[in-house]
Coordinates of C-alpha atoms and ligand atoms in Angstrom, one line a residue:
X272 CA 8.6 14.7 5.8
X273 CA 11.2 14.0 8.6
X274 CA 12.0 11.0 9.7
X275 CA 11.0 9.9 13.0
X276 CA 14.4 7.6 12.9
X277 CA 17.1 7.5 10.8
X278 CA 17.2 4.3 8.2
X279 CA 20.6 2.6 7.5
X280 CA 23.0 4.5 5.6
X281 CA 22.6 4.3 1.9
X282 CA 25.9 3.2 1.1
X283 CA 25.7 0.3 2.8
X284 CA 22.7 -0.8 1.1
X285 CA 24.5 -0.7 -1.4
X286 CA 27.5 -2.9 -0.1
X287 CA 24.7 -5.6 0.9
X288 CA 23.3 -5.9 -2.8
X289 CA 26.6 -6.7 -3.9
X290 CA 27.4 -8.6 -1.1
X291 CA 24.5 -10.5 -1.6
X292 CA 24.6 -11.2 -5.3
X293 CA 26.7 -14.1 -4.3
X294 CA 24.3 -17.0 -3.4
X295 CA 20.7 -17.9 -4.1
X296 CA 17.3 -17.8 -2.8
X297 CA 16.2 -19.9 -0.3
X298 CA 12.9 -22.0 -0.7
X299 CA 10.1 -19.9 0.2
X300 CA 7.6 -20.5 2.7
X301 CA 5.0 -19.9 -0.3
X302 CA 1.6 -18.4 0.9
X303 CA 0.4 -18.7 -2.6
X304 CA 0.0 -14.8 -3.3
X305 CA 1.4 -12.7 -5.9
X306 CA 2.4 -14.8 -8.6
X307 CA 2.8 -11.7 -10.5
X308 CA 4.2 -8.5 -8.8
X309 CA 1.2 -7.3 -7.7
X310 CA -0.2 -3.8 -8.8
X311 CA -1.8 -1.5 -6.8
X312 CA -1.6 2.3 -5.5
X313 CA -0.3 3.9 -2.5
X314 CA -0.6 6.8 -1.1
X315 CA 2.8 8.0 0.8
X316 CA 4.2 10.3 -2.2
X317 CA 1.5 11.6 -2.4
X318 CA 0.1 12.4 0.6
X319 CA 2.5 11.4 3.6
X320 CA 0.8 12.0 7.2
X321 CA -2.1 13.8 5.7
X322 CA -3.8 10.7 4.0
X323 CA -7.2 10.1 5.3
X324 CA -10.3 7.8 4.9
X325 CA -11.6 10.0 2.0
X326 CA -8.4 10.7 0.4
X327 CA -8.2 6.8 0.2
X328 CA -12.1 6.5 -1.4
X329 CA -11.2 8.6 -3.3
X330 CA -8.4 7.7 -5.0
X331 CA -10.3 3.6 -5.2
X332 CA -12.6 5.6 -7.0
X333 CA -10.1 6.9 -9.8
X334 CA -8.8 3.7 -10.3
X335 CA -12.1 2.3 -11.2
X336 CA -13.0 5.4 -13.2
X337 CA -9.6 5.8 -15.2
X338 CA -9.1 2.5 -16.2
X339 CA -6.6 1.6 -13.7
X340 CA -8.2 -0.9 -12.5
X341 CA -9.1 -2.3 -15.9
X342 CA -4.9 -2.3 -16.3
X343 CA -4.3 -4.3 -13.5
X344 CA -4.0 -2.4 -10.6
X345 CA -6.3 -3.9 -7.8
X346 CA -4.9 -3.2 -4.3
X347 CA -5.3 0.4 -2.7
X348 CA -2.3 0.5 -0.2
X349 CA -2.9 3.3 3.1
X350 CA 1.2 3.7 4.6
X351 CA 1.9 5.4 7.2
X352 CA 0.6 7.9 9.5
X353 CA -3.1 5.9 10.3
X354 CA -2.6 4.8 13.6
X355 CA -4.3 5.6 16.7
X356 CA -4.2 4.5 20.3
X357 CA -4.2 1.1 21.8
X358 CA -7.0 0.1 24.1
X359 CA -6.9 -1.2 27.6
X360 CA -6.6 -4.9 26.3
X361 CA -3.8 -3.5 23.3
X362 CA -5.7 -3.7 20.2
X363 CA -4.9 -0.6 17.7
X364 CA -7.4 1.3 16.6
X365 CA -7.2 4.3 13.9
X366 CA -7.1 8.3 14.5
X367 CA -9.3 10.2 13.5
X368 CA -8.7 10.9 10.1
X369 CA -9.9 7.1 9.8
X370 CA -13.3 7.0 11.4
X371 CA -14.3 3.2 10.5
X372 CA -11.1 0.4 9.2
X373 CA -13.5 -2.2 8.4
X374 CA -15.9 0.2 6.1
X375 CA -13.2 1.4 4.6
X376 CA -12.0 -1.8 3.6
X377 CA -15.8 -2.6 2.6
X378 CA -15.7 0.0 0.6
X379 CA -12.5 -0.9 -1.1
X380 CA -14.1 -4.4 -1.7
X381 CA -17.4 -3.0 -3.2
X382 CA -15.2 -2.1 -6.0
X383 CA -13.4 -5.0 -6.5
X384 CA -10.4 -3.9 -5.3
X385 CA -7.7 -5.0 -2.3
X386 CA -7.2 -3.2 0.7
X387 CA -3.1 -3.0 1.9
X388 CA -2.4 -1.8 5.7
X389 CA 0.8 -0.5 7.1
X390 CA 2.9 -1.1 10.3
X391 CA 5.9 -1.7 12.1
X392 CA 7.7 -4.3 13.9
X393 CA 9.3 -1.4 16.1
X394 CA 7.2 0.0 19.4
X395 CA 6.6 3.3 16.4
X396 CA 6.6 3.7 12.8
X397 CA 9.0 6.0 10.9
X398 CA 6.3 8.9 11.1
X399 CA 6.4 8.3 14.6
X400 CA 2.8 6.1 14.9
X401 CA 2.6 2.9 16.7
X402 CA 4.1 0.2 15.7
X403 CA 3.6 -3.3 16.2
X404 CA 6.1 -4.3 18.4
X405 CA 4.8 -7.0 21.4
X406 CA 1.0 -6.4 19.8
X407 CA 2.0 -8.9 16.5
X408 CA -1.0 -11.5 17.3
X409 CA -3.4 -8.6 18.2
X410 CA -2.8 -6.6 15.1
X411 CA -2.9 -9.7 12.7
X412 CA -6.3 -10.2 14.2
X413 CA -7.3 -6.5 13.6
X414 CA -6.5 -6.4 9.8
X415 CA -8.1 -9.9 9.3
X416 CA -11.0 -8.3 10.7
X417 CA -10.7 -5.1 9.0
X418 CA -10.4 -7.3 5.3
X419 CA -6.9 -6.0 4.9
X420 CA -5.4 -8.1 1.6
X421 CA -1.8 -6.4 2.1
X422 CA 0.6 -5.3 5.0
X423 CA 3.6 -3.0 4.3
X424 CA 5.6 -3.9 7.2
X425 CA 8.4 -1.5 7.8
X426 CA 11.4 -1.5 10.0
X427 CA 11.8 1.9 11.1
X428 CA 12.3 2.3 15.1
X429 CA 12.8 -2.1 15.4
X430 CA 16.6 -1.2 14.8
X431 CA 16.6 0.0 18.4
X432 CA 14.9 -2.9 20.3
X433 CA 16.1 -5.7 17.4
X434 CA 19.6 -6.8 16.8
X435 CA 20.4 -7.0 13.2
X436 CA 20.8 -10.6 13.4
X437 CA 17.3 -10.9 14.7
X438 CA 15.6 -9.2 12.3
X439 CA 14.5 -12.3 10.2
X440 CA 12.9 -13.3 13.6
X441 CA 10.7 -10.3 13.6
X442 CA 9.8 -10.4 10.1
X443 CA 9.1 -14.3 10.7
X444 CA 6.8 -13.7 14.2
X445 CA 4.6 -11.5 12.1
X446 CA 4.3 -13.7 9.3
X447 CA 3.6 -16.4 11.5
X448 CA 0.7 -14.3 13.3
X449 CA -0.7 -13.5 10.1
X450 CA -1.2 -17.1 9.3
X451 CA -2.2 -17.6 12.1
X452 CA -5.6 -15.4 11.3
X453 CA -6.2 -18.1 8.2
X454 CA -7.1 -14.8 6.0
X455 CA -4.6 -14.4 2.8
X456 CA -2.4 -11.3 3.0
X457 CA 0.7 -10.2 0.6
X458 CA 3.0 -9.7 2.9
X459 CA 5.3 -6.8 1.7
X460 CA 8.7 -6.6 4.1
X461 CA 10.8 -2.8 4.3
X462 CA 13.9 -2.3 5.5
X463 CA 15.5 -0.8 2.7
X464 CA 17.3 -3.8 1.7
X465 CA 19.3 -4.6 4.4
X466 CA 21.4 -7.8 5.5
X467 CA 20.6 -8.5 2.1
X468 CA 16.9 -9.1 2.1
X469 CA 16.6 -10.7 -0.9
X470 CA 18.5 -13.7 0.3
X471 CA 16.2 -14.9 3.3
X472 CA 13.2 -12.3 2.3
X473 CA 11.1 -15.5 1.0
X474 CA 12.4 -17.9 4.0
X475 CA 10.4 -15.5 6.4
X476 CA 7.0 -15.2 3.8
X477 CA 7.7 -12.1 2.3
X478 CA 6.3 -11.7 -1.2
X479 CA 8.1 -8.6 -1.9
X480 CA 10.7 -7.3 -0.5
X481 CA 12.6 -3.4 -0.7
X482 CA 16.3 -3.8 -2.0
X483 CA 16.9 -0.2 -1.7
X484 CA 16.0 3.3 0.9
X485 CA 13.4 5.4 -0.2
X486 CA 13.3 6.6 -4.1
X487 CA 10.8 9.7 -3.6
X488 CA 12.5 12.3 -6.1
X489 CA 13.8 12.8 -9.8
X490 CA 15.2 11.0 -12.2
X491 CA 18.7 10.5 -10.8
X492 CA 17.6 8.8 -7.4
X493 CA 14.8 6.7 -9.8
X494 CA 17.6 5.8 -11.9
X495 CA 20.1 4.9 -9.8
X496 CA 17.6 2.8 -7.8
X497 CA 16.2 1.0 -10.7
X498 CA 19.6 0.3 -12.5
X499 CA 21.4 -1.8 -9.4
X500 CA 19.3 -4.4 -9.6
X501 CA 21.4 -6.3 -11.9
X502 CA 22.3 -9.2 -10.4
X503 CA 19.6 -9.6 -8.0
X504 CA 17.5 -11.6 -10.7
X505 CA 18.3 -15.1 -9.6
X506 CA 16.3 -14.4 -6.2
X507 CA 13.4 -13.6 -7.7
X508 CA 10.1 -15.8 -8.9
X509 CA 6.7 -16.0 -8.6
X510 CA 5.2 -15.2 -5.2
X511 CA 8.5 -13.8 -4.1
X512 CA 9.8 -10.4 -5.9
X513 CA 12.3 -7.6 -5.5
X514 CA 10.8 -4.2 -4.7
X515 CA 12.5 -1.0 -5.7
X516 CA 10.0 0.7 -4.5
X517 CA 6.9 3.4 -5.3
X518 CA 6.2 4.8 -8.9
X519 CA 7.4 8.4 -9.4
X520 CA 5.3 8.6 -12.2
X521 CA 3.2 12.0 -12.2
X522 CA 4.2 13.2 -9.0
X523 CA 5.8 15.7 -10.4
X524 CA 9.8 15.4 -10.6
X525 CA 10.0 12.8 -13.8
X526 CA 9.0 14.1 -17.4
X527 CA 7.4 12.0 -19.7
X528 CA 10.3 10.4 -20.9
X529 CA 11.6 10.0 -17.8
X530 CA 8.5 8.1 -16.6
X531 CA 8.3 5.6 -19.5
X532 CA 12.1 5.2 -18.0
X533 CA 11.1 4.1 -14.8
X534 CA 7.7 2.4 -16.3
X535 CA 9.9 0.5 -18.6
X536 CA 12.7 -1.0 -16.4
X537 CA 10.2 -1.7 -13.4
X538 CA 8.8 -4.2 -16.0
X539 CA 11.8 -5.8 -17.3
X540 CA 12.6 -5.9 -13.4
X541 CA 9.5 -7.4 -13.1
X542 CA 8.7 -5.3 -10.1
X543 CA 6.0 -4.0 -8.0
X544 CA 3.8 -1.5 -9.8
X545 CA 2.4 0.3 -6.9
X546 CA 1.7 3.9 -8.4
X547 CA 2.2 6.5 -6.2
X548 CA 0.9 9.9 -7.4
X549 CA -2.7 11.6 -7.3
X550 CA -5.1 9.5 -9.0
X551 CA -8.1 12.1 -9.1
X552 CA -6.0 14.4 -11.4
X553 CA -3.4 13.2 -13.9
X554 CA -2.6 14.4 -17.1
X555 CA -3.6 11.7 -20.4
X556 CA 0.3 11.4 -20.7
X557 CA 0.5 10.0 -16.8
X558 CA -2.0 7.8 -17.2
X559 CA -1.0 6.5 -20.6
X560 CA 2.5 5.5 -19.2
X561 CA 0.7 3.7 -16.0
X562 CA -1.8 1.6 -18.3
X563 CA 0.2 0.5 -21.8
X564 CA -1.1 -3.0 -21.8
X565 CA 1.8 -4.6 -23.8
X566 CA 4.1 -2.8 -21.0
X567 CA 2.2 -4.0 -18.3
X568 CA 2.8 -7.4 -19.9
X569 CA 6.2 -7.4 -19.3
X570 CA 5.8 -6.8 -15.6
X571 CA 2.9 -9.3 -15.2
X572 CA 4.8 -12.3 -17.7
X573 CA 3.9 -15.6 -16.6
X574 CA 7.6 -16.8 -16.7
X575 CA 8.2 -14.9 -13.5
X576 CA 11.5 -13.7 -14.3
X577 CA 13.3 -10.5 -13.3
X578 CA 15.4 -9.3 -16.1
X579 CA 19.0 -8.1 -16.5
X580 CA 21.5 -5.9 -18.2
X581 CA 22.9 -7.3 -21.3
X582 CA 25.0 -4.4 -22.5
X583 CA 26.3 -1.4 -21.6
X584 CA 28.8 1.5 -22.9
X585 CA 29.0 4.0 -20.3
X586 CA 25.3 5.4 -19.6
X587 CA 23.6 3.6 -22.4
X588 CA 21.9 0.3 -21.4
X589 CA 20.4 -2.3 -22.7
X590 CA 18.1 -4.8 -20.7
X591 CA 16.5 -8.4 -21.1
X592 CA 14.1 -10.3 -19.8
X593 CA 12.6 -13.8 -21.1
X594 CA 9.0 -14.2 -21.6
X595 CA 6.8 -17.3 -21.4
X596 CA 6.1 -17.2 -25.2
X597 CA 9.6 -17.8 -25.8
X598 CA 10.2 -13.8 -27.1
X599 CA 12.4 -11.4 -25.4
X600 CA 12.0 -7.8 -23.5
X601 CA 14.1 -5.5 -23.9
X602 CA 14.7 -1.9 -23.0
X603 CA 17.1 0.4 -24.5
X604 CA 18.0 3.2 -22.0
X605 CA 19.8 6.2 -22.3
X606 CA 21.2 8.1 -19.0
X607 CA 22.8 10.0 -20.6
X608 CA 22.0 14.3 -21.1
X609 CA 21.2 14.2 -24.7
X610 CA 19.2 12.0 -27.5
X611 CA 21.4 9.1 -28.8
X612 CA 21.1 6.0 -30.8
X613 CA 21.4 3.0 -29.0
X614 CA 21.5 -0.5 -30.6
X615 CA 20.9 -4.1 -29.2
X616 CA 22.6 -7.2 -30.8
X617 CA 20.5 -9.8 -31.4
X618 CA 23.4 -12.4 -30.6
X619 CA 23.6 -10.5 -27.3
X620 CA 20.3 -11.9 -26.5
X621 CA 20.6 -14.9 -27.3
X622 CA 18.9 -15.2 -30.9
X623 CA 20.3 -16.0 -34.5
X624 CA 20.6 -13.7 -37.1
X625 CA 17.2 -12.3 -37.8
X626 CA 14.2 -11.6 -35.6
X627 CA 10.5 -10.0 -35.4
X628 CA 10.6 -6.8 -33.4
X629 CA 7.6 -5.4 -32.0
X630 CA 7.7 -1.4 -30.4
X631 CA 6.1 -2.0 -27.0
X632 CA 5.3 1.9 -26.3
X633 CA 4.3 2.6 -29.8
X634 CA 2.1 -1.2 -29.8
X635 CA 3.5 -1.4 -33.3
X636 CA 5.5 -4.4 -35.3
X637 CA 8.6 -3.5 -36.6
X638 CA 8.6 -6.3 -38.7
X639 CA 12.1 -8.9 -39.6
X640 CA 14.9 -7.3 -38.6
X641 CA 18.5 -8.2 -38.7
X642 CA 21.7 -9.2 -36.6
X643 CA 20.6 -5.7 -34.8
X644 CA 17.8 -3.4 -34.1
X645 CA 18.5 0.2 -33.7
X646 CA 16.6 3.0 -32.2
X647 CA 17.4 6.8 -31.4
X648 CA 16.4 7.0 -27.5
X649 CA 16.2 10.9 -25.9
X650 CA 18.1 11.6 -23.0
X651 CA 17.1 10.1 -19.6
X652 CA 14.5 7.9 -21.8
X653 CA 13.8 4.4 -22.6
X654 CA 12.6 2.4 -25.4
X655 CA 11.4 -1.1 -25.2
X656 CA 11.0 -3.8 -27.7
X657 CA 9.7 -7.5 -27.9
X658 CA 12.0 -9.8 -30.0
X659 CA 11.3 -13.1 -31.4
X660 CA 13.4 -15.2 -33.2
X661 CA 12.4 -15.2 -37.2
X662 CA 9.8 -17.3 -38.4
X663 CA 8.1 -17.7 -34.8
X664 CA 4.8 -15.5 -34.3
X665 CA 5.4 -12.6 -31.2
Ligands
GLA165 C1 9.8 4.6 5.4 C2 9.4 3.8 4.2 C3 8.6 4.5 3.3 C4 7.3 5.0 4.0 C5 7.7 5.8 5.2 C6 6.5 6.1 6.1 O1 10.6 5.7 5.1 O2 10.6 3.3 3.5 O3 8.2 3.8 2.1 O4 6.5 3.9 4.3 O5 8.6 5.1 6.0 O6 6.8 6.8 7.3

């Protein structure tokens, strides 16, 4: 789709996260939501400015039919594009494709699931919709009504009524506002990781917050997304997580392997898992790499900890993150074009010479193994591993 306005230039994202690898987080103003990344769908990727209330029911549906739901994912996230007019007093209502907000979010309910919104803090959205700029308290009090659970709040067209330096303000005054409706709602901040969001992204009641543009596409732009995150770990904890945004997984421009790629290191990253593609048609192997429990596990840890790299010898990788049992994750990755074996020290991790490995995708123990485990990964894949010191049960 094209861009109603033009986001910040990627490079400089990029010159932020490193930039802002240098100090820590500050304490968050903590609304007591997503301890774990939350999970969820939404429908952008999918279905950009042609989503509609059905196309929303019926993807809720899938999730409760597939087992989606079952896995974890609860909140069912409309983007852009819903929008209507204002009235004569300046609430929002939606178009037409939306006939009834507040049904919809029964609806959503009914299943036991949570209802996301989207909006702006810019007069329009980046599909050109209106935004929530001057109409914060009014629109706070409209997806309280509504039931919403979740607002995507993107910056879009605010970079030509907001300075920069006052974009912590605007994130802030709608935070505030939706306090002020006394209804819980994640509160997912956008702006492509700018002025180094992870930084003050908590200070202004963001639970998650996107460190990089947008990833839709193949493996190269997932990869290169996923794999800058190093560093960023120490800003991240529970109710407060980094967001590299949407799954690519079954859209259509990863393979299989590719997918457990980005499945995998969204986990150890402990991000987000909002999947993004068609949920009323997937093939078994889609949905198989959206719903491995002991994968999900990773992502959902109690310990709260994003993971980082440990190793690497040009594009082979190797990741960790600690667990609350006291084991280890870890993905092996190759970005490279063709199958290679790639090997993780267990001194590199921090454990002695012999360990229990357990195969995470294959939900298979490996048994004792020592000083290293090995593992032949195919190109643009990932494998991923628990490891637990010997003698102590994974
Ligand atoms: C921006 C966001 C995307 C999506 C679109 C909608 O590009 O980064 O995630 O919400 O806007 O217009």
């Amino acid at each position: 789709m094209k861009r109603a306005f033009a986001l910040w230039p990627y490079a400089a994202v990029c010159t932020a996260m490193i930039l802002g690898a240098a100090s820590s987080a500050p304490a968050a103003q903590d609304n007591q939501l997503a301890r774990t990344p939350p999970m969820g769908w939404n429908d952008w990727y999918q279905y950009e400015c042609k989503v509609s209330d059905s196309i929303m029911r019926a993807n809720a549906d899938a999730l409760v039919n597939n087992g989606m739901k079952a896995a974890g994912y609860v909140y069912v996230n409309i983007d852009d594009c819903w929008q209507g007019k204002r009235d004569g007093k300046g609430f929002i209502h939606p178009n037409e494709r939306f006939p009834d907000m507040k049904a919809l979010g029964d609806y959503i309910h009914s299943k036991g699931l949570k209802f996301g919104i989207y909006s702006s803090p810019g007069p329009k959205t980046c599909g050109g919709y209106e935004g929530s700029y001057r109409h914060e308290e009014q629109d706070a009090q409209t997806y309280a009504k509504w039931g919403v659970d979740f607002l995507k709040y993107d910056w879009c067209s605010a970079a030509n009524v907001y300075k920069p330096e006052e974009m912590r303000g605007a994130y802030g005054k709608m935070y505030d506002a939706l306090r002020r409706t006394g209804r819980p709602m994640v509160y997912s901040l956008c702006q492509y990781g700018l002025e180094a969001v992870w930084r003050w992204g908590p200070e202004v009641g963001g639970n998650l917050w996107r460190t990089t543009d947008d990833i839709g596409g193949d493996y190269d732009r997932v990869s290169l997304f996923g794999f800058q995150h190093n560093g960023l770990e120490k800003f991240v904890g529970p109710g407060h997580w980094n967001d590299p945004d949407i799954l690519q997984i079954g859209i259509g421009k990863l393979n299989n392997d590719e997918g457990r790629t980005q499945m995998t290191l969204w986990c150890l990253l402990a991000a987000p898992l909002l999947a993004g593609n068609d949920l009323t048609k997937m093939s078994r192997e889609t949905l198989e790499i959206l719903t491995n429990p002991e994968v999900i596990a990773v992502d959902q840890d109690s310990l709260g900890v994003e993971g980082h790299r440990v190793w690497q010898e040009g594009p082979l990788e190797v990741w960790m993150k600690p667990l609350g049992d006291g084991s280890k994750a870890v993905g092996l990755f190759n970005r490279s074009g063709s199958g290679l074996p790639i090997s993780v020290r267990f001194a590199a991790i921090g454990i002695g010479h012999s360990a229990q490995v357990r195969d995470l995708w294959a939900r298979k123990d490996l048994g004792l193994v020592s000083e290293k485990y090995t593992v032949e990964v195919p190109r643009h894949g990932a494998a991923l591993i628990k490891v637990k010191a010997e003698n102590s049960k994974l």
